[in-house]
Every structure is written in C-alpha cells, then in structure tokens.
Coordinates of C-alpha atoms in Angstrom, one line a residue:
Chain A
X1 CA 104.1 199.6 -246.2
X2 CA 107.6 198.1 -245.6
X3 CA 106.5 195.0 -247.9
X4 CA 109.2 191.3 -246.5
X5 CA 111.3 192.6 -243.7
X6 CA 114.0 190.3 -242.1
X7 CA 116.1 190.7 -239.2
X8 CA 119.1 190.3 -238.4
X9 CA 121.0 191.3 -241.8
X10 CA 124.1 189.4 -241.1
X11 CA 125.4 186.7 -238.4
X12 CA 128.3 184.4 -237.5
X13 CA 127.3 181.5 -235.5
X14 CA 129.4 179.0 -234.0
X15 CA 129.2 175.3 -235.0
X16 CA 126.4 174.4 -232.5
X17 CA 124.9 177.3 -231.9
X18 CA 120.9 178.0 -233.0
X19 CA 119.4 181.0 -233.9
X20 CA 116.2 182.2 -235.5
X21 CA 116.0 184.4 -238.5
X22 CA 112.6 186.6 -238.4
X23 CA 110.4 187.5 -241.4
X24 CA 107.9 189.5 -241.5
X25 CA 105.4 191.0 -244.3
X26 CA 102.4 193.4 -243.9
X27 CA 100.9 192.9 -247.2
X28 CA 98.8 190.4 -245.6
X29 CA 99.8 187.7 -247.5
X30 CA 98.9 184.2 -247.4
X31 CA 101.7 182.4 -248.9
X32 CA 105.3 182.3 -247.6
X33 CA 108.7 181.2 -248.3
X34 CA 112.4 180.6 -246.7
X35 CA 115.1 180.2 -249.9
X36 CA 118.7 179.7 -249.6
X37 CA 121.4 181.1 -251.3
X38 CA 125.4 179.8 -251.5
X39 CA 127.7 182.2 -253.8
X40 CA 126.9 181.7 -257.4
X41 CA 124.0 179.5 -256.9
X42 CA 120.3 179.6 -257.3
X43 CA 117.5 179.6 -254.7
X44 CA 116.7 176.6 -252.5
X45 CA 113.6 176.6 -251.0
X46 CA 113.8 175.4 -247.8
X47 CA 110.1 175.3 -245.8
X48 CA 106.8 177.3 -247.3
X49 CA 103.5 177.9 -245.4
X50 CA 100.6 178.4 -247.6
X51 CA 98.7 179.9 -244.5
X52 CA 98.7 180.5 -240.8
X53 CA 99.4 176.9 -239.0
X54 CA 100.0 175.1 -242.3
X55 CA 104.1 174.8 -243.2
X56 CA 105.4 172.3 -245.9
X57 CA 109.2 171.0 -246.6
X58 CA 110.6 172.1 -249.5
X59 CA 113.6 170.9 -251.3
X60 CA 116.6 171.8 -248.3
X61 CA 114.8 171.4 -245.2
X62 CA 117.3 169.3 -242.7
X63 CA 118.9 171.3 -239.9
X64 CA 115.9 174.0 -240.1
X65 CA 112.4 174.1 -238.3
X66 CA 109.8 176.4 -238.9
X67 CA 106.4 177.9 -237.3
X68 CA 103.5 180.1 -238.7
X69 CA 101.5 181.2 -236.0
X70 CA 100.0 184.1 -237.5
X71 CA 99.9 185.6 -241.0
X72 CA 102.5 187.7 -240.7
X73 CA 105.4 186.2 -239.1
X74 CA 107.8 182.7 -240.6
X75 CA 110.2 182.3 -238.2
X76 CA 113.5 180.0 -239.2
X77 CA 114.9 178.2 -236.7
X78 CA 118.4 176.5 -236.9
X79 CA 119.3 174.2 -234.7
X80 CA 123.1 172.9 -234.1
X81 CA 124.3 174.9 -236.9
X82 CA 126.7 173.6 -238.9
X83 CA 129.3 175.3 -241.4
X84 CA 127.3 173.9 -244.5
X85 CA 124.4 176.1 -243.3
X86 CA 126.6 179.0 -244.1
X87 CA 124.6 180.9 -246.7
X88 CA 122.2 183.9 -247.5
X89 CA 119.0 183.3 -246.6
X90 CA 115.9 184.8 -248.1
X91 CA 112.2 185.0 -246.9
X92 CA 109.7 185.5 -249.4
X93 CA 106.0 186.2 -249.7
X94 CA 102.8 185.9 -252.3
X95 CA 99.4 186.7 -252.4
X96 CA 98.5 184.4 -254.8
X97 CA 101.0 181.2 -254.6
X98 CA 104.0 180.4 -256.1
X99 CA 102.4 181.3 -259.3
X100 CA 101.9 184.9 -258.5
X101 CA 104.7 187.5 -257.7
X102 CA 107.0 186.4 -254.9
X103 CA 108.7 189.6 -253.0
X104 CA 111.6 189.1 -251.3
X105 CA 113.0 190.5 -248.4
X106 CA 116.6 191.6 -248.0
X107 CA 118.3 188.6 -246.7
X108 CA 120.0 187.3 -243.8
X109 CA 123.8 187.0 -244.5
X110 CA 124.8 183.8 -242.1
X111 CA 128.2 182.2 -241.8
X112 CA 129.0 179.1 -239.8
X113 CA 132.3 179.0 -238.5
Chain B
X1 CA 114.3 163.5 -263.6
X2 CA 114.3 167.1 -263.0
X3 CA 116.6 169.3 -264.9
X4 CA 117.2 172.9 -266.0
X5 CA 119.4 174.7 -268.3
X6 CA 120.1 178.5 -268.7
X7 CA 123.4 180.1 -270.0
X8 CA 126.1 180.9 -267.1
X9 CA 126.8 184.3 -268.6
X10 CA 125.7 186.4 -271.7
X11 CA 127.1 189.7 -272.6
X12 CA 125.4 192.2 -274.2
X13 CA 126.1 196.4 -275.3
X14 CA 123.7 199.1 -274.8
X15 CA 121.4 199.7 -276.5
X16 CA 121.2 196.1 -277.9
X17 CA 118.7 192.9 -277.4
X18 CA 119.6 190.1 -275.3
X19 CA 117.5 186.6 -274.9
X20 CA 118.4 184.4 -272.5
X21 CA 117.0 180.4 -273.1
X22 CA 115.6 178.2 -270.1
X23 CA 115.0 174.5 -270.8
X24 CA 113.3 172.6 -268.1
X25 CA 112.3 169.0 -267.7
X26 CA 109.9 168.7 -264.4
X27 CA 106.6 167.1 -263.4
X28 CA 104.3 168.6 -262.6
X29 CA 104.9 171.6 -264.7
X30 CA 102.4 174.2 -264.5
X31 CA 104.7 177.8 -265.8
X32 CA 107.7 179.6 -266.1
X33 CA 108.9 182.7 -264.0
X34 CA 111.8 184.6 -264.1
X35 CA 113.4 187.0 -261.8
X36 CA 116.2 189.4 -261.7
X37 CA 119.1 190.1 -258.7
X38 CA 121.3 192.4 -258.8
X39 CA 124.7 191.5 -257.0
X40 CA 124.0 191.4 -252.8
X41 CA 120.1 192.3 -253.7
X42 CA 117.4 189.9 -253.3
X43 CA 115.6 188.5 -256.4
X44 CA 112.6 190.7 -258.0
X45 CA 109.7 189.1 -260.4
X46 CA 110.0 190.0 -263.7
X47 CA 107.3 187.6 -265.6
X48 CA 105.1 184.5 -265.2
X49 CA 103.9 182.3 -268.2
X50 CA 100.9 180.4 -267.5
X51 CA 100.4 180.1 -271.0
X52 CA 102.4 179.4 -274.4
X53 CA 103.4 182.5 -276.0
X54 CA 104.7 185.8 -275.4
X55 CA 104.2 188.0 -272.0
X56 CA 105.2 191.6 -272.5
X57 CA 106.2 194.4 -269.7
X58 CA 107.8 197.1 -271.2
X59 CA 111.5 196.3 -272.3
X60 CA 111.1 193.0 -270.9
X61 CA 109.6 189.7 -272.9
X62 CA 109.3 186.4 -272.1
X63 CA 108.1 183.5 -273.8
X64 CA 106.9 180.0 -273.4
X65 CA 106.2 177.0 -275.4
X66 CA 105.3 173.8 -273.0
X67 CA 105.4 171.6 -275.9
X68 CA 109.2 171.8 -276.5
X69 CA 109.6 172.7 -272.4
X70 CA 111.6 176.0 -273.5
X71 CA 110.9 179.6 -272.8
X72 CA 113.2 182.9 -273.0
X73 CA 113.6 186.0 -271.3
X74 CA 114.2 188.9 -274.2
X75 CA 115.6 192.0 -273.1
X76 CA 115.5 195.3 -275.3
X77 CA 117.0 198.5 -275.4
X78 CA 120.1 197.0 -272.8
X79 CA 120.5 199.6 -270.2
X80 CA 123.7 199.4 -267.7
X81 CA 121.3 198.6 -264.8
X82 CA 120.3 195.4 -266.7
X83 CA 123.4 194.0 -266.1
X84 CA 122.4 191.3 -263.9
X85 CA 121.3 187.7 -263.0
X86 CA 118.4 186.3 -264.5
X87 CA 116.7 183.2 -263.3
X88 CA 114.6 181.2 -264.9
X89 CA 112.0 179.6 -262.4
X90 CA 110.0 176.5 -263.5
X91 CA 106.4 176.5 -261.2
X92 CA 106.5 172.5 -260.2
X93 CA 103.0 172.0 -258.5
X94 CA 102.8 174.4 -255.3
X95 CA 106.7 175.7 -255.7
X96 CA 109.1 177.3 -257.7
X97 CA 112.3 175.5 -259.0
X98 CA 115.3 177.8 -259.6
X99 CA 118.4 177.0 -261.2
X100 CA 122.5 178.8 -261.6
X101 CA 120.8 181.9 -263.2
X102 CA 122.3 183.5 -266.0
X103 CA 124.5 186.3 -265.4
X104 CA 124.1 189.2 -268.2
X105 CA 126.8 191.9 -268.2
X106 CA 125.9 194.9 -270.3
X107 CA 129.0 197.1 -271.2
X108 CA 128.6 200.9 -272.8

C-alpha cells in the first residue's frame, strides 16, 4: 500500500513550457486534491475532484487544468508555465471529504525559470 | 470576508506544553483541522473538530468553540521531533482553508 504517490519529485520548466504532474493513490479513495506551496506559505488548493469525472476549481486554479478519469489517477496539467507557477506542489487524497483525513503525497518541487 | 490568524512562530523546551491559537472568520464554516509538516515533508492530519470542545490523540489536543470562531492545537510532553509547522485548517463547505502556519521550534 504505497498510500498518494507523485511523480516527478522535482522539475525546471522553461517559461512556456507544459508539463503534467501525476498523482496517484491506491487507497481507493474518492476525494482528491492538488495544493500549492510557495516558501513560507500555506496550502492553496488549486482543483479537487470529489469522484471519477467530477473536478471543481478551488481557490488558485488559472494556468492549470485537470482530468479524473478514473479513481485513481489526478493528473495536473500546466500549460505555458510561467515563473509565478514556481512552487511545491502537493496532491492529496480522502476517503471521506475534506472533513476526513487528507494524505498527502510527497510533492512535486517545480521551478519556472 | 475571510480571515485567519495563527502565531508565525512559538518556541517551546522539552518536556513542556505548547498551544498554539487559530482564529477564523469564514462562511460556510463547518470545522477546524490542523496538520503538521516537517521542513521539505508534506503535511500530515493531526485532528478534526466537528464539534465544540476538546479532541484528544495522545500528546496532541485540540479544541473548538464555533461561538467565539477560535480553536487551539495543545501540545504536551514537547519532544524535539515536534518542532514543526502547524496549520490550522478551517473546513469552508467542501474544502479546506489553510493559512501561514505556525512554526514551533522545541529546543532541549
């Protein structure tokens, strides 16, 4: 049971450039989550799904797009990145909503230059 | 509006008892989390208040009171590896609201 895996752990983009961070969790979890992270802030929730096919903004979603085709996949996608995308970004999942215990995975450690 | 206040920093010994305040103002308010991450981890669930009062798991207590929108982490018998941040979370409808996090530094 590897729990919220992401992939890749760090990146450096060109302004321009996409990319697509990958999450994945086998805990068969309904509800999930992309956060980001700048240095010596909180979490911003960027796009959730609360089940396969069904995705929601959350408070940061410009410059991203997401896709939930099956339980256990939430793609990011960042298109025409841009240096204020630099950032760590976390995926997250629940089994019970945002309510219940969110686990995280590691984090994607992005930089925009 | 929306707001939320936690200390930037609290320090602490070993051995001792920290608590570490979270004032909110949100609609849609339905509980309070908090989480813990340790520098270049990801965050881990510590608590959820549903209810007023006190939640307790093991060292770790928190507390809510919806009437005066305040709630506290309280941390007992301070241990080295609780040096930390700790982020209050504030459940607004379907998603959680988290703010600058409070970074506790425990020294021996």
């Amino acid at each position: 049971n590897a729990g919220v895996t992401q992939t890749p752990k760090f990146r450096i983009l060109k302004i321009g450039q996409s990319m697509t961070l990958q999450c994945t969790q086998d805990m068969n979890h309904n509800y999930m989550y992309w956060y980001r992270q700048d240095p010596g802030m909180g979490l911003k929730l960027i796009y959730y799904s609360v089940g396969a096919g069904i995705t929601d903004k959350g408070e940061v979603p410009n410059g991203y797009n997401v896709s939930r085709s099956t339980t256990e996949d939430f793609p990011l996608r960042l298109e025409l990145a841009a240096p204020s995308q630099t950032s760590v970004y976390f995926c997250a999942s629940s089994p019970g909503g945002a309510e219940d215990t969110q686990y995280f995975g590691p984090g994607t450690r992005l930089t925009v230059l | 509006g929306q707001s939320l206040e936690q200390p930037s920093e609290v320090t602490a010994v070993e051995g001792a008892i920290v608590q570490i305040n979270c004032t909110y103002q949100t609609s849609g308010f339905y509980g309070l989390s908090w989480y813990q991450q340790h520098d270049g981890g990801a965050p881990t669930f510590l608590s959820y208040n549903g209810l007023d009062g006190l939640e307790e798991t093991g060292r770790f207590s928190s507390f809510l009171s919806r009437s005066d929108s305040y709630g506290y982490l309280l941390l007992q018998e301070l241990q080295m590896k609780d040096s930390a941040s700790y982020f209050c979370a504030p459940l607004r409808t379907d998603k959680l609201i988290f703010g600058t996090g409070t970074r506790l530094q425990v020294f021996p």
